[in-house]
mmCIF file of C-alpha atoms and ligand atoms in Angstrom:
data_model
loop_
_atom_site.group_PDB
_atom_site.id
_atom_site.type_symbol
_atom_site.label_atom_id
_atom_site.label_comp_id
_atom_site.label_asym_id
_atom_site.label_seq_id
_atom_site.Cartn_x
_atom_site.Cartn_y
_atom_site.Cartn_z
ATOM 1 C CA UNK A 1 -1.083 10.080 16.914
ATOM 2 C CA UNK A 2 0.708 7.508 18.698
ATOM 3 C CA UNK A 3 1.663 8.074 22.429
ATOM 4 C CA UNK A 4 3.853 5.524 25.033
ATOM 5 C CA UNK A 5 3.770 5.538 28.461
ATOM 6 C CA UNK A 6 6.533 4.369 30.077
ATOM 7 C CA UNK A 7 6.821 3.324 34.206
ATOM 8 C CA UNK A 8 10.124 1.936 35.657
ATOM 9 C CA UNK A 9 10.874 0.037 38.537
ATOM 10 C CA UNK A 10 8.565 -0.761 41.215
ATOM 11 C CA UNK A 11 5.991 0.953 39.976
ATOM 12 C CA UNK A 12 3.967 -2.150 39.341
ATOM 13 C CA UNK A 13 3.340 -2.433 43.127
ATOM 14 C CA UNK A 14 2.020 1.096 43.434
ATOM 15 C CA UNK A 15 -0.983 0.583 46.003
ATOM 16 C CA UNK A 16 0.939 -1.699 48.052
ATOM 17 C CA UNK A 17 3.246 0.233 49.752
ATOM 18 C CA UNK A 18 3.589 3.392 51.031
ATOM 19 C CA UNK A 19 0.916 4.952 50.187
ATOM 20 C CA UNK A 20 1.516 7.935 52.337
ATOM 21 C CA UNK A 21 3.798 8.916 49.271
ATOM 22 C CA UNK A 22 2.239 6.899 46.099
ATOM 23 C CA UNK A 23 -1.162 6.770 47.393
ATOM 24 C CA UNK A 24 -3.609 3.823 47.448
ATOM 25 C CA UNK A 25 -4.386 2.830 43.907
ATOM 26 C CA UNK A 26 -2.819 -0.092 42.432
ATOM 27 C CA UNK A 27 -1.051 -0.249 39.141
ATOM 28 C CA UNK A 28 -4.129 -1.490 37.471
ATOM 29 C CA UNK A 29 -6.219 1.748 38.057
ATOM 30 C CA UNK A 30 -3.129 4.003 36.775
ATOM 31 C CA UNK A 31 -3.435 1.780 33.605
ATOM 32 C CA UNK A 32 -7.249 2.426 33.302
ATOM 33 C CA UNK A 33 -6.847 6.426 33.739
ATOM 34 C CA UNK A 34 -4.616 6.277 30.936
ATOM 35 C CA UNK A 35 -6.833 4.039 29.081
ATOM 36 C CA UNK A 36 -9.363 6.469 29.521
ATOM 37 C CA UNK A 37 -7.455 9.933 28.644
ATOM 38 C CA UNK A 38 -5.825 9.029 25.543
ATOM 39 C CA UNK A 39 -9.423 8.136 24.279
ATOM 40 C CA UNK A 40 -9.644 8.446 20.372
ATOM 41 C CA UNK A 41 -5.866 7.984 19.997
ATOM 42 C CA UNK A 42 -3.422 4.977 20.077
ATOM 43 C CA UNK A 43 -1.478 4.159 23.030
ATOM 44 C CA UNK A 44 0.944 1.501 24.530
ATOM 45 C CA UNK A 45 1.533 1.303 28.281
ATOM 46 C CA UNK A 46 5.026 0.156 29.150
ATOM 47 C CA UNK A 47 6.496 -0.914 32.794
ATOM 48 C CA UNK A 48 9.966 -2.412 33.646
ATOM 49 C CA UNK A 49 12.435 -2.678 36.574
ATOM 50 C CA UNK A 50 15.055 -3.148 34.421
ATOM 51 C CA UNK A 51 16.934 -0.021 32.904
ATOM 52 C CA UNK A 52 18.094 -1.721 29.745
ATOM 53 C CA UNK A 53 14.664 -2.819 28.709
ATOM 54 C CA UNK A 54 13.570 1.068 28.860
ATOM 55 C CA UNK A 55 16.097 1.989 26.863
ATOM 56 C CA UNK A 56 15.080 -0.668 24.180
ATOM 57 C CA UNK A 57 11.803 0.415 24.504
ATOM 58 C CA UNK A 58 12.305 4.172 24.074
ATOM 59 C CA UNK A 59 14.710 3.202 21.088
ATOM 60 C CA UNK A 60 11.782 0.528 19.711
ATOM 61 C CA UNK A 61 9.311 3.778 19.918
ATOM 62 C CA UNK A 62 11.652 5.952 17.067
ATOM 63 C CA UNK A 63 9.437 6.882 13.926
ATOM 64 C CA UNK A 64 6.697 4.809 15.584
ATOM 65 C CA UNK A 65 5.755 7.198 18.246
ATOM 66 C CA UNK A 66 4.918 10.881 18.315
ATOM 67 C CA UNK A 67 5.152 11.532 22.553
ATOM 68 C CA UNK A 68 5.861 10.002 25.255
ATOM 69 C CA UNK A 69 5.117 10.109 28.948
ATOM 70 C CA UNK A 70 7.842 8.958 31.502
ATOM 71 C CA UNK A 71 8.088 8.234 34.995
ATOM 72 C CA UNK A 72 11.448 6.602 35.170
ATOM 73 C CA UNK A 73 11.167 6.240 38.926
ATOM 74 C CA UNK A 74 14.583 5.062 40.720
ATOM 75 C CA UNK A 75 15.856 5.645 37.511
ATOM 76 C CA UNK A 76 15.024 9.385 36.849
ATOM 77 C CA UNK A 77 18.649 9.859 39.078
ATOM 78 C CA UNK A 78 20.823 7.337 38.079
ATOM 79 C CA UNK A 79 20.487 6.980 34.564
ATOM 80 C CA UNK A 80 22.569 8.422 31.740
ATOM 81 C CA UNK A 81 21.164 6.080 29.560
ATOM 82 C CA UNK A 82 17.296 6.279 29.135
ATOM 83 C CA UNK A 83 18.946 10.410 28.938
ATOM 84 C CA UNK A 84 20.431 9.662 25.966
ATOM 85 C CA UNK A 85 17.758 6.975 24.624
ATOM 86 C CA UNK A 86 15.255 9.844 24.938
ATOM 87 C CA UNK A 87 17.598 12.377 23.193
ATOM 88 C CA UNK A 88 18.939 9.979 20.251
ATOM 89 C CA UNK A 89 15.252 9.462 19.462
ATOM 90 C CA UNK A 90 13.857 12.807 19.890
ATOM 91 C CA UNK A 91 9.861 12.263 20.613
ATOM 92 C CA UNK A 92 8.654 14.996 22.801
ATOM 93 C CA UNK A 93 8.645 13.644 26.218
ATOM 94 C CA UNK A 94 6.890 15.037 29.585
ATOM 95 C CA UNK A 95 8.402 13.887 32.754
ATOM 96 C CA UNK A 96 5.468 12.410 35.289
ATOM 97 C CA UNK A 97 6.409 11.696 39.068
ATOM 98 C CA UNK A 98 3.543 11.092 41.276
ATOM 99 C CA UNK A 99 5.331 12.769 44.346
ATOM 100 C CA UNK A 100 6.870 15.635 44.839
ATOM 101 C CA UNK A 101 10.792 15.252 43.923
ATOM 102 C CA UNK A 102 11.848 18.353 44.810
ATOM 103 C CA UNK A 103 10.659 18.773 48.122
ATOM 104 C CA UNK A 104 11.898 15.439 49.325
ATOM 105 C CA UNK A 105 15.014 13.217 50.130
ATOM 106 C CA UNK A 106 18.381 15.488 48.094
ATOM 107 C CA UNK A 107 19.037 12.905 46.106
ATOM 108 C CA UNK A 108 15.766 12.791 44.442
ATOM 109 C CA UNK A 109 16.107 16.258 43.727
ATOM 110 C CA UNK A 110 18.036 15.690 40.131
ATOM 111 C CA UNK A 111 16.836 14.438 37.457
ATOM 112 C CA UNK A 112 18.597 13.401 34.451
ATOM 113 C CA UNK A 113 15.378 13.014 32.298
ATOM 114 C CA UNK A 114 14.713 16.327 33.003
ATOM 115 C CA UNK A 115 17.748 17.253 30.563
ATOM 116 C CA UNK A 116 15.868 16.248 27.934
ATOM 117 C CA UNK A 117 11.932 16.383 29.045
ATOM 118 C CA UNK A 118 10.305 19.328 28.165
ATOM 119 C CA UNK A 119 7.697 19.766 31.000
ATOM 120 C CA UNK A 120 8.379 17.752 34.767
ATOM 121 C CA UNK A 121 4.805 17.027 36.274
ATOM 122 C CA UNK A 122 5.452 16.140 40.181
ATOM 123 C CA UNK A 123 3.181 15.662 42.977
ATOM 124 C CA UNK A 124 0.153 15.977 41.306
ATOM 125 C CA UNK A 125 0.095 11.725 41.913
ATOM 126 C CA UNK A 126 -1.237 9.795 39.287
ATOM 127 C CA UNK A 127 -3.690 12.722 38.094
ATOM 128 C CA UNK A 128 0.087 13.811 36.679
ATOM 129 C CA UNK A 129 -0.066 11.252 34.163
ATOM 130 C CA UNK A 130 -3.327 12.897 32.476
ATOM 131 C CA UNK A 131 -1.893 15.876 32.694
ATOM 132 C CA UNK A 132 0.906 14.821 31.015
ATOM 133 C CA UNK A 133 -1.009 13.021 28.287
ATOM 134 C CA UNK A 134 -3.443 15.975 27.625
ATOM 135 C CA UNK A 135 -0.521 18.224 27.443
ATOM 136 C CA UNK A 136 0.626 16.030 24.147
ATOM 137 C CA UNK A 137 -2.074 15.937 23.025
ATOM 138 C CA UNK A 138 -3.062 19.486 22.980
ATOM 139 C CA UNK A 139 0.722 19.732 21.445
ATOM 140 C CA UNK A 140 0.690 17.437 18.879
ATOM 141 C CA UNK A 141 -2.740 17.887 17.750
HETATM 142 O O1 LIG B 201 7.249 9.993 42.673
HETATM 143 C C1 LIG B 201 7.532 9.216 41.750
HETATM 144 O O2 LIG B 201 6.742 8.926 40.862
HETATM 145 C C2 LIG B 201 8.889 8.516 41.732
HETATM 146 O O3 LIG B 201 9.339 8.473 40.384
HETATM 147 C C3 LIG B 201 8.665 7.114 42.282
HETATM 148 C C4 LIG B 201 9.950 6.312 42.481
HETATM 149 C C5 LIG B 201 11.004 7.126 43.227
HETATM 150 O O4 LIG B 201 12.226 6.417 43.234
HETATM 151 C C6 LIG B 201 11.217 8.498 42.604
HETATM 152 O O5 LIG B 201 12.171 9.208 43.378
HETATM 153 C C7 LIG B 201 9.933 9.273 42.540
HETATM 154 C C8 LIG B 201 9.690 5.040 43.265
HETATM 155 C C9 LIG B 201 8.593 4.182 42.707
HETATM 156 C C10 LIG B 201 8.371 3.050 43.674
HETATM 157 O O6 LIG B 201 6.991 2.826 43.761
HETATM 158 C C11 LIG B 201 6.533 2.091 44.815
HETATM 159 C C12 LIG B 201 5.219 1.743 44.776
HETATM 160 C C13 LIG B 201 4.681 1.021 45.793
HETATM 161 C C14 LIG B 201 5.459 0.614 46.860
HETATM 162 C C15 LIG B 201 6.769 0.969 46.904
HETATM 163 C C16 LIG B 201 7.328 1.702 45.880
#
């Protein structure tokens, strides 16, 4: 079992700002949480801020992965594209943002991932990602 987990833009600052919303861990620690939950099975841990180097990604991961684990960040409401990335290669996919979406700004409030994702995890900050990772796990176990 083969799992990617993908972060887009500005994610790689996480700990430096705001964290009021993100919290006060860095990138680093996200990447060692993850390191330590998919224990026993193969991984890849993927961050852009570009939108076209997702979707390569997500396309790269077709008959190579079995799930993977998104937070698209500025992306998750803007982009048609990693949408139909994720839904040309059809890997089960659960939808990770580390605050709440739906109770904040309107615009963050859609999702076009979430056309395609088949579980959103928000607001649970970065313990989401676990969640998300035991969930395909469990799943594809
Ligand atoms: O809550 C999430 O995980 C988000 O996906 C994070 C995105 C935001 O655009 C989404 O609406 C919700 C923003 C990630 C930016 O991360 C930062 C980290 C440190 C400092 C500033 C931004």
């Amino acid at each position: 079992m083969k799992l990617l987990i993908i972060n887009g833009p500005n994610l790689n600052l996480l700990g430096l700002r705001e964290p009021d919303i993100y919290g006060k861990q860095d990138y680093k620690t996200l990447c060692e949480m993850i390191k330590k939950a998919c224990n026993g099975i193969d991984y890849e841990i993927f961050q852009s801020n570009h939108e076209g180097a997702i979707v390569d990604k997500i396309q790269s991961a077709y008959g190579k992965v079995d799930g993977i684990v998104i937070n698209p960040a500025a992306y998750t409401h803007t982009s048609v594209a990693i949408l139909d990335a994720l839904k040309a290669v059809g890997i089960p996919t659960v939808e990770v943002h580390i605050s709440d979406i739906n109770t904040r700004e309107e615009f963050r409030k859609h999702s076009f991932v979430s056309y395609y994702a088949e579980k959103q995890i928000a607001g649970h900050g970065l313990q989401g990602y676990i969640e998300a990772i035991d969930y395909l796990k469990e799943k594809l176990s």
